Tab-separated table of C-alpha atoms and ligand atoms in Angstrom:
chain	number	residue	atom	x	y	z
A	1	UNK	CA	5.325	-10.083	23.941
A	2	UNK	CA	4.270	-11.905	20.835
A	3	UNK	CA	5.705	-9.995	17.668
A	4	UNK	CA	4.348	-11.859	14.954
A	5	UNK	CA	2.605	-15.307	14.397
A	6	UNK	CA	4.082	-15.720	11.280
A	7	UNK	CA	4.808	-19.404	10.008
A	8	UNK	CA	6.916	-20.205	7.291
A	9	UNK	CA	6.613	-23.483	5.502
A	10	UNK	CA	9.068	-25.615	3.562
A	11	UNK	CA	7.193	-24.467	0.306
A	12	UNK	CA	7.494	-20.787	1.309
A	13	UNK	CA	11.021	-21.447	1.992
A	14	UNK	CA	11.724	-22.844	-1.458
A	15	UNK	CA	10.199	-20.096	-2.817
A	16	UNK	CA	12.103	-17.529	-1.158
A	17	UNK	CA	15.341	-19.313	-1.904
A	18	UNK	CA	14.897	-20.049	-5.324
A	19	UNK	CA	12.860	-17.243	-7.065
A	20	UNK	CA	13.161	-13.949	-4.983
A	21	UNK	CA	16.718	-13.663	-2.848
A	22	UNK	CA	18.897	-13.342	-5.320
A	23	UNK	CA	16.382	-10.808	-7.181
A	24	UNK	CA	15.263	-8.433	-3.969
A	25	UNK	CA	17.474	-5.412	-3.499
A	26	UNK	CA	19.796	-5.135	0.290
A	27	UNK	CA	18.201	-1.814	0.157
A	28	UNK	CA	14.694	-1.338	0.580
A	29	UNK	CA	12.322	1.494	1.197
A	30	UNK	CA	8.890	0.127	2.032
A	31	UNK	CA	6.349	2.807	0.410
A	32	UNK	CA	2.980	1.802	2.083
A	33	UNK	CA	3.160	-0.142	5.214
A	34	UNK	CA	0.638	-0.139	8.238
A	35	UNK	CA	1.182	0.134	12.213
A	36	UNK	CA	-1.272	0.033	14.616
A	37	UNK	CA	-2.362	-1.037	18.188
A	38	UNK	CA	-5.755	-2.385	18.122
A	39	UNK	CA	-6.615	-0.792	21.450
A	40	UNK	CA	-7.260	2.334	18.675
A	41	UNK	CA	-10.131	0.109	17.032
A	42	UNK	CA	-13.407	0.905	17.836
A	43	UNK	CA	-15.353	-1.031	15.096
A	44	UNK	CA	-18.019	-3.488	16.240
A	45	UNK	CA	-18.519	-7.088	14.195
A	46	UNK	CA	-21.914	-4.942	12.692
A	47	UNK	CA	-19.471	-1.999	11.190
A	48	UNK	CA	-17.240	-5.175	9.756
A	49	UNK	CA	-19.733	-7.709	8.714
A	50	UNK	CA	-17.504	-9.453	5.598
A	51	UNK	CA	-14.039	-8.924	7.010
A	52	UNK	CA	-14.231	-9.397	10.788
A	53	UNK	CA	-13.235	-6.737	13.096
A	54	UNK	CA	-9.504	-7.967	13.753
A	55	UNK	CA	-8.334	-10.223	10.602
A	56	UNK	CA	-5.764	-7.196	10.340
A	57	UNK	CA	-4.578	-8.297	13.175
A	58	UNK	CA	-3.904	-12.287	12.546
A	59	UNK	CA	-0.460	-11.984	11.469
A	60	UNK	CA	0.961	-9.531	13.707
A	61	UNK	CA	-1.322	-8.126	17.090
A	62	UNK	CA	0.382	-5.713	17.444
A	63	UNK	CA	2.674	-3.632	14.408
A	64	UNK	CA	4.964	-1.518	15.960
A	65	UNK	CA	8.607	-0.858	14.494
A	66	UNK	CA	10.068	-3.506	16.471
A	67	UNK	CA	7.469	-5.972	15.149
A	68	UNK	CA	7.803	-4.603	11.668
A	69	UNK	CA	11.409	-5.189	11.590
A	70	UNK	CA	10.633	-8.986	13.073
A	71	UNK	CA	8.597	-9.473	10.085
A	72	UNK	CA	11.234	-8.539	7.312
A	73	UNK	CA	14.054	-10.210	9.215
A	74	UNK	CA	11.127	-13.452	8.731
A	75	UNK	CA	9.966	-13.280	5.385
A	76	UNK	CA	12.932	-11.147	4.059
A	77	UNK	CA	16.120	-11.879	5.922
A	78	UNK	CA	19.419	-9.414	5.356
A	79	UNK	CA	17.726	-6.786	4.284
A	80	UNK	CA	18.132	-2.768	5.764
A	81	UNK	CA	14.209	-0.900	6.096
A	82	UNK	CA	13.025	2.446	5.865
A	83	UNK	CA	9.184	2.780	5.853
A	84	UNK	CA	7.013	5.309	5.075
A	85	UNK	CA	4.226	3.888	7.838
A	86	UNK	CA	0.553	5.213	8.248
A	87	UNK	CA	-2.001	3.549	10.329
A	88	UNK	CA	-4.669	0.899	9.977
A	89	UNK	CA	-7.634	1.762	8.352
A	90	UNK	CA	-10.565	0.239	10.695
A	91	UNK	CA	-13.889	0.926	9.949
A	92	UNK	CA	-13.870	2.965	13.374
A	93	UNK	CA	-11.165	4.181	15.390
A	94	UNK	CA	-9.551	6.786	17.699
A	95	UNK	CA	-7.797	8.406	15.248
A	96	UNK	CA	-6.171	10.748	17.221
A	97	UNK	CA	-4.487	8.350	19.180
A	98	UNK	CA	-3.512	6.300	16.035
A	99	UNK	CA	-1.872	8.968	14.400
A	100	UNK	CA	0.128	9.873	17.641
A	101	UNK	CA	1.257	6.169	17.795
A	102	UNK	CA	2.087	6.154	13.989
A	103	UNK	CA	4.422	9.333	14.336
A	104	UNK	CA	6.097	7.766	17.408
A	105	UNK	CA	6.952	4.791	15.428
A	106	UNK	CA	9.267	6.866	12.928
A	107	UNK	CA	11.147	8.964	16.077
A	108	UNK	CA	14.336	6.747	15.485
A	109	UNK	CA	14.493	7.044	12.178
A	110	UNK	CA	15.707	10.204	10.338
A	111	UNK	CA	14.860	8.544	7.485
A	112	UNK	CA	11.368	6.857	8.022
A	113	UNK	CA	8.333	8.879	7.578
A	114	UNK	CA	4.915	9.157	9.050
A	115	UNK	CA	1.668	10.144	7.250
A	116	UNK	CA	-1.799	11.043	8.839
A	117	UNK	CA	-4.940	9.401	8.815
A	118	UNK	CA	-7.457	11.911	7.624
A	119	UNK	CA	-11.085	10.534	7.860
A	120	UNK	CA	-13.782	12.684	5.633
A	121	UNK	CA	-15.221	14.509	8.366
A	122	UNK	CA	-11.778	15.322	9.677
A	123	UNK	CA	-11.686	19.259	10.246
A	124	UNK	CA	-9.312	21.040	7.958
A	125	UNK	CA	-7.490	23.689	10.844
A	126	UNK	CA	-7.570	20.003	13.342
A	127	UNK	CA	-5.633	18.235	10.150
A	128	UNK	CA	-3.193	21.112	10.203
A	129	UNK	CA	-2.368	21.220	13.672
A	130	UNK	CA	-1.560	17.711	13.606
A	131	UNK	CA	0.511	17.857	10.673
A	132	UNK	CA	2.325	20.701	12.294
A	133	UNK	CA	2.985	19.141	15.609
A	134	UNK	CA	3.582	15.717	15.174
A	135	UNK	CA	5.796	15.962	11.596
A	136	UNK	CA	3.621	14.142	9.341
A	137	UNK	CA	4.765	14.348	5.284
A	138	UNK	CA	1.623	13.369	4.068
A	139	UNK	CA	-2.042	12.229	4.751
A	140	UNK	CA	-3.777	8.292	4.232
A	141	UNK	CA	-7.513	9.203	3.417
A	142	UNK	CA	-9.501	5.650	2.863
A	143	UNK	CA	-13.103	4.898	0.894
A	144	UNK	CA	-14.333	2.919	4.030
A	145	UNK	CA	-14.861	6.360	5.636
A	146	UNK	CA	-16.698	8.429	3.222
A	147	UNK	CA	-20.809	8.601	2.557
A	148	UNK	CA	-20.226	5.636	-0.534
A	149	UNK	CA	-17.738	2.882	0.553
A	150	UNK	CA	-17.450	1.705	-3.350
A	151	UNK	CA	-18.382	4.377	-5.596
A	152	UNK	CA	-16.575	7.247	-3.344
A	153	UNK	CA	-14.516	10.033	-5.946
A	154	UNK	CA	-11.310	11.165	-4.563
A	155	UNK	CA	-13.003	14.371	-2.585
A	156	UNK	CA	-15.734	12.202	-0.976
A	157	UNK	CA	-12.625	10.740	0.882
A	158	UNK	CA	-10.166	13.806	1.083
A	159	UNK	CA	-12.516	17.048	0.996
A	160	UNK	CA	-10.659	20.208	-1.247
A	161	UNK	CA	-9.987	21.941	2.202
A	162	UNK	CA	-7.933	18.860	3.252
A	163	UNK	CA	-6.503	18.931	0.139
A	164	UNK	CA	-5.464	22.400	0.461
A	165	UNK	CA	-3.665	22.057	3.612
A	166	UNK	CA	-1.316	19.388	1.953
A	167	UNK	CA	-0.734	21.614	-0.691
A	168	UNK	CA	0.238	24.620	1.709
A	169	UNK	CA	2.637	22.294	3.442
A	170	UNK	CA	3.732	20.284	0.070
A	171	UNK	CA	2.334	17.181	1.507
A	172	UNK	CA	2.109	13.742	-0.187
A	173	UNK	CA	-1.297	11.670	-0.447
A	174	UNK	CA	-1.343	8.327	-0.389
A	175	UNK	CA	-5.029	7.481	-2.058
A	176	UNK	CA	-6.454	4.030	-2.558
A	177	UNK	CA	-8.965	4.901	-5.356
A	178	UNK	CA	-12.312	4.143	-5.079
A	179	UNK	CA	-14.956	3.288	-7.867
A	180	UNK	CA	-15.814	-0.532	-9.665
A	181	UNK	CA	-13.710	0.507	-12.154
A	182	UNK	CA	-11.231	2.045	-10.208
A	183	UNK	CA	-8.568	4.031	-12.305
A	184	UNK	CA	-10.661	3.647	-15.269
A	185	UNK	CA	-13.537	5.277	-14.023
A	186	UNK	CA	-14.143	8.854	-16.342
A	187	UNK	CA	-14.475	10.761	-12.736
A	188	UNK	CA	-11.600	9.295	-11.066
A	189	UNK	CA	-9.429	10.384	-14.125
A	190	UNK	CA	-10.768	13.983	-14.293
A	191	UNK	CA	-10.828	14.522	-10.969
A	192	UNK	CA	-6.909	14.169	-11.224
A	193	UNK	CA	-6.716	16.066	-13.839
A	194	UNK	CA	-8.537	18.606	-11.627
A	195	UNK	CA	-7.001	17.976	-8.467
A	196	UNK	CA	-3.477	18.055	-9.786
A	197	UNK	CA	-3.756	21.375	-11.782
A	198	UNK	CA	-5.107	23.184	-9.055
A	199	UNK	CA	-3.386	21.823	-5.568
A	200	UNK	CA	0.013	21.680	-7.668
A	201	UNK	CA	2.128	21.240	-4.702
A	202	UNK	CA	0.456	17.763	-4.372
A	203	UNK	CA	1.979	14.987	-4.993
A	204	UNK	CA	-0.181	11.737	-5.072
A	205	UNK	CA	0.886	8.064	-4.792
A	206	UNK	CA	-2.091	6.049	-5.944
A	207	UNK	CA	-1.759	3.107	-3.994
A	208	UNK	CA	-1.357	-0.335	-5.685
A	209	UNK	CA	-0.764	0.781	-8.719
A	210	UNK	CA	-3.632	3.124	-8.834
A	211	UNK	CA	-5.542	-0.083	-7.266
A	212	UNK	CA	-5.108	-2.334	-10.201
A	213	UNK	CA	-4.994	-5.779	-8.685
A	214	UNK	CA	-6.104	-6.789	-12.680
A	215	UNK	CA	-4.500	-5.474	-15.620
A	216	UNK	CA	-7.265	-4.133	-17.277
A	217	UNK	CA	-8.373	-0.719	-15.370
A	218	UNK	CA	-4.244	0.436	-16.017
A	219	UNK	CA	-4.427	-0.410	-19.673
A	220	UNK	CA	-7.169	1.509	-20.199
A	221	UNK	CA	-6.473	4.403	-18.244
A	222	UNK	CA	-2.571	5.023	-19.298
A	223	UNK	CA	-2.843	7.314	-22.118
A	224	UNK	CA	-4.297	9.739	-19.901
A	225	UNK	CA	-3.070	9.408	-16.480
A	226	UNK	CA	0.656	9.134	-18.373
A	227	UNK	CA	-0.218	13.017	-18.778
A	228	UNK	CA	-1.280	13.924	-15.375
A	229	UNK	CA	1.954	15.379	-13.442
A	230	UNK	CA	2.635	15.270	-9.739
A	231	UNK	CA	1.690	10.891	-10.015
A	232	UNK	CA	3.675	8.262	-8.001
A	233	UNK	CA	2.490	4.376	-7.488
A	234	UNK	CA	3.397	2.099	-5.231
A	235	UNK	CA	2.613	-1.623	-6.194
A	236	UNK	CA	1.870	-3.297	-2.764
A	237	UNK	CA	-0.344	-6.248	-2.663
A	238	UNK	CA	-0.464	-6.450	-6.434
A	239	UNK	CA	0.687	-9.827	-7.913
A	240	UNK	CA	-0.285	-9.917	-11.297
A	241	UNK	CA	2.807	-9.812	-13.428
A	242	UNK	CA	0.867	-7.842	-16.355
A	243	UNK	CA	-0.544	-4.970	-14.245
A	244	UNK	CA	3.377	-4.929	-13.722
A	245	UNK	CA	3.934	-5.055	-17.374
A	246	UNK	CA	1.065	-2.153	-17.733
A	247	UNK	CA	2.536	0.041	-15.193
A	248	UNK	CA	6.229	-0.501	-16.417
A	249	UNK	CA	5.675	0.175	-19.757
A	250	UNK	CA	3.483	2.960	-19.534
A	251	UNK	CA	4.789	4.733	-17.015
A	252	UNK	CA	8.225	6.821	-16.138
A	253	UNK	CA	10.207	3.948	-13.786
A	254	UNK	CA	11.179	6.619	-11.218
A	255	UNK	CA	7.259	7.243	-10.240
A	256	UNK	CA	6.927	2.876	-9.499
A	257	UNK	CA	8.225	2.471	-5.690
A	258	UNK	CA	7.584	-0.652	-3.972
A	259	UNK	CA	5.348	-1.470	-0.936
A	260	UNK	CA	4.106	-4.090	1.361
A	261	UNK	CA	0.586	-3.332	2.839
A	262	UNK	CA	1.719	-5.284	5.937
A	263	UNK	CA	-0.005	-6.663	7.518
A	264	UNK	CA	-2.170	-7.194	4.221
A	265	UNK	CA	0.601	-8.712	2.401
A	266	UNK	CA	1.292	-11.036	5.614
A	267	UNK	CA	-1.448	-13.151	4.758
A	268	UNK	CA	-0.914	-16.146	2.486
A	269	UNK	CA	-3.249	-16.723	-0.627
A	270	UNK	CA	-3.415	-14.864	-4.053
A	271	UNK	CA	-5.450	-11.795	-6.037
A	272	UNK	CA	-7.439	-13.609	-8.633
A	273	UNK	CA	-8.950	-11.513	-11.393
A	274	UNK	CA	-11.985	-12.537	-13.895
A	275	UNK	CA	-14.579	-11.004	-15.731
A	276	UNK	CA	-14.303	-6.906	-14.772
A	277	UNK	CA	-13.343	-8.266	-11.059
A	278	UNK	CA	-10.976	-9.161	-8.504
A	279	UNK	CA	-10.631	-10.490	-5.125
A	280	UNK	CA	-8.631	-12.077	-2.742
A	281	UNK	CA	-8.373	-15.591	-2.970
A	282	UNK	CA	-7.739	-16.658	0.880
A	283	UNK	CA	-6.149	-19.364	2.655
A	284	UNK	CA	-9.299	-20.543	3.952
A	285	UNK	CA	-11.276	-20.461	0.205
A	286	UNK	CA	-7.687	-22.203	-0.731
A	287	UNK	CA	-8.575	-25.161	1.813
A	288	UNK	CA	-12.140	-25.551	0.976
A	289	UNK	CA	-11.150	-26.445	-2.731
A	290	UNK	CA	-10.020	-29.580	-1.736
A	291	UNK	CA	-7.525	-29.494	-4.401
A	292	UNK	CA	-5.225	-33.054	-4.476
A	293	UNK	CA	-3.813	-32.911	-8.168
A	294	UNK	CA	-0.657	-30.983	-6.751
A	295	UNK	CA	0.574	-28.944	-3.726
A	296	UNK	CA	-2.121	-26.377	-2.590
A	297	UNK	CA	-0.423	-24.560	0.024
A	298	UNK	CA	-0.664	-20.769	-0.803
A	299	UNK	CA	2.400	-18.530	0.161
A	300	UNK	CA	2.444	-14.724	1.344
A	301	UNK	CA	0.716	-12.679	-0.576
A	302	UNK	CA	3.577	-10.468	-0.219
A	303	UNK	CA	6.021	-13.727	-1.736
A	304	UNK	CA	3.627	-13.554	-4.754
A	305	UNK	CA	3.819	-9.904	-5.396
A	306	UNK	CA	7.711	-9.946	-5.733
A	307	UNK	CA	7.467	-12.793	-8.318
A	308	UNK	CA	5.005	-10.931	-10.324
A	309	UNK	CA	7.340	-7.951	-9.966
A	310	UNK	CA	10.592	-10.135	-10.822
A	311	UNK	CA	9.229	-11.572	-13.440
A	312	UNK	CA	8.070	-8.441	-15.335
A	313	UNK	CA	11.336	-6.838	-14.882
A	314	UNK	CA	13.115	-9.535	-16.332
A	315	UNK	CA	10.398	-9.862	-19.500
A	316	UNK	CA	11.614	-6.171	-19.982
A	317	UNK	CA	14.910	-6.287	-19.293
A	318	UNK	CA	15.552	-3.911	-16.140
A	319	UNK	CA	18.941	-3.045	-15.423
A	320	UNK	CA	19.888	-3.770	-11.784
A	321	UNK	CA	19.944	0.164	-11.243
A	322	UNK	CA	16.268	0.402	-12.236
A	323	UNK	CA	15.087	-2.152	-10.050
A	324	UNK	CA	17.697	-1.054	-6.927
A	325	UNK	CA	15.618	2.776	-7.539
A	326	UNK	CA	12.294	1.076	-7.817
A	327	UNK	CA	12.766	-0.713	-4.034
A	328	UNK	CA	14.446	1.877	-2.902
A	329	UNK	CA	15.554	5.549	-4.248
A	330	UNK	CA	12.870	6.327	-5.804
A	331	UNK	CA	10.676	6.308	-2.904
A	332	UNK	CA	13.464	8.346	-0.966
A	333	UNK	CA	13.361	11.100	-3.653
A	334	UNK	CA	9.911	11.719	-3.489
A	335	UNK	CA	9.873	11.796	0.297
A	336	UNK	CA	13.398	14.890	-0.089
A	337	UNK	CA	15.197	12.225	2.372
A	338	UNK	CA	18.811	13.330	1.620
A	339	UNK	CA	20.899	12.025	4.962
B	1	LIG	ZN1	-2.734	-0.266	2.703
């Protein structure tokens, strides 16, 4: 069986070797990682008409633990991995049977956790059950299926009595935010405000830095979410070393964890940001530049979110400790992991 169909050039090489080795912790707890078997995807090329129905799926076919671990001992050799995995978000999917293979992947691993995927129209007593049975610690909601794809508030994707059952069973959410302006956005911020004072057993990881690929959205938003309790981030597939600089300055370093995205952060190429917008810059919008005045090669996305990371800890000085809590404990003491 092919694991992964990752290929790693001389110039990702020399990256790896001479900016991030030395600087990524033995000890990592990946925060937001993906598994899946696309026999679960159900999506048809008209449900994904800019993405494609299996570009997830380039890097690695199929993500199970075993392939997982193939693709750290690739891009990140000599390190030890917990996860805390949740499936792939297709546009349409047996969900069911992707949350059953999720849970399965973390039955080794005392200290690996599964969450749930919990589409909108999920059934609150069905959500429950699942939890119950199959040992989730938390539920994935996604934007792509609620009623407004872009403009979706937090309880178009997670409705309050979803909410409520992860605050009867202390759950964690992992929510990519939705909204142009993302974090920024007045609703986004007061619906936090809401959500957190009345579910209080929440606890909330806004995924990718409360989905700041720019710097921008954070900046603004900090002097307010800084005040909202029960807030964690995890910074996958963000590369920009000054949403790094927002986030670490504004922000208590034991609520930063780090994060992959596989198999997002698989792919080579870069987040670009202009204007009030970002995007991802891809391999194959790389090629079509036709650039000759020096190398053009892109690396993993993944490569260019540790050196935004490095390179903001060093501007502010981290001690070793910090950073060694930011890849690893900090996720572990949000998740009550103590063997
Ligand atoms: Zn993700």
């Amino acid at each position: 069986m092919i694991e992964h169909r990752l290929e790693i050039t001389d110039l990702d090489r020399r990256i790896w070797e001479e900016e991030l080795a030395d600087f990524l912790p033995e000890q990592l707890y990946d925060a937001h990682v993906h598994v899946y078997d696309p026999t679960h995807c159900t999506s048809t090329t008209d449900d994904e008409p800019t993405e494609g129905v299996t570009w997830w799926e380039r890097p690695v076919h199929l993500m199970d633990r075993t392939a997982l671990d193939a693709c750290y001992d690739t891009l990140y050799p000599g390190r030890r991995l917990n996860y805390l995995m949740m499936g792939w978000v297709y546009r349409r999917g047996d969900w069911d049977a992707a949350n059953e293979f999720t849970a399965a992947q973390t039955a080794d691993d005392p200290r690996s956790v599964a969450f749930m995927l919990t589409p909108a129209a999920f059934d609150a007593r069905h959500v429950a059950e699942t939890v119950d049975r199959l040992g989730f610690r938390g539920l994935k909601p996604y934007r792509w299926w609620a009623d407004d794809e872009n403009e979706c508030r937090i309880t178009d994707m997670l409705p309050e009595p979803l909410i409520e059952v992860a605050n009867d069973r202390d759950l964690v959410v992992m929510m990519h935010l939705g909204k142009s302006r993302a974090i920024a956005d007045e609703e986004n911020l007061a619906d936090l405000e809401r959500l957190t004072r009345q579910y209080p057993r929440v606890k909330w990881i806004l995924a990718h830095l409360a989905r700041c690929l720019v710097a921008w959205p954070l900046e603004e938003a900090a002097p307010r979410l800084r005040d909202i309790p029960n807030i964690w981030f995890d910074f996958s597939s963000v590369t920009s070393t000054d949403v790094f600089m927002a986030a670490l300055r504004n922000f208590p370093h034991d609520r930063i964890m780090y994060g992959s995205d596989f198999p997002v952060d698989l792919m080579k190429g870069q987040y670009i940001g202009w204007g009030k917008a970002w995007a991802h810059l891809t391999e194959d919008m790389i090629k079509q530049m036709g650039i000759t005045h020096c190398d053009p090669r892109p690396t993993f996305i993944g490569y260019e979110m540790l050196r935004g990371a490095r390179r903001a800890m060093l501007n502010l000085d981290l001690d070793r400790s910090t950073v060694e809590d930011i890849f690893y404990h900090n996720a572990v003491r949000l998740l009550g992991i103590n063997h």
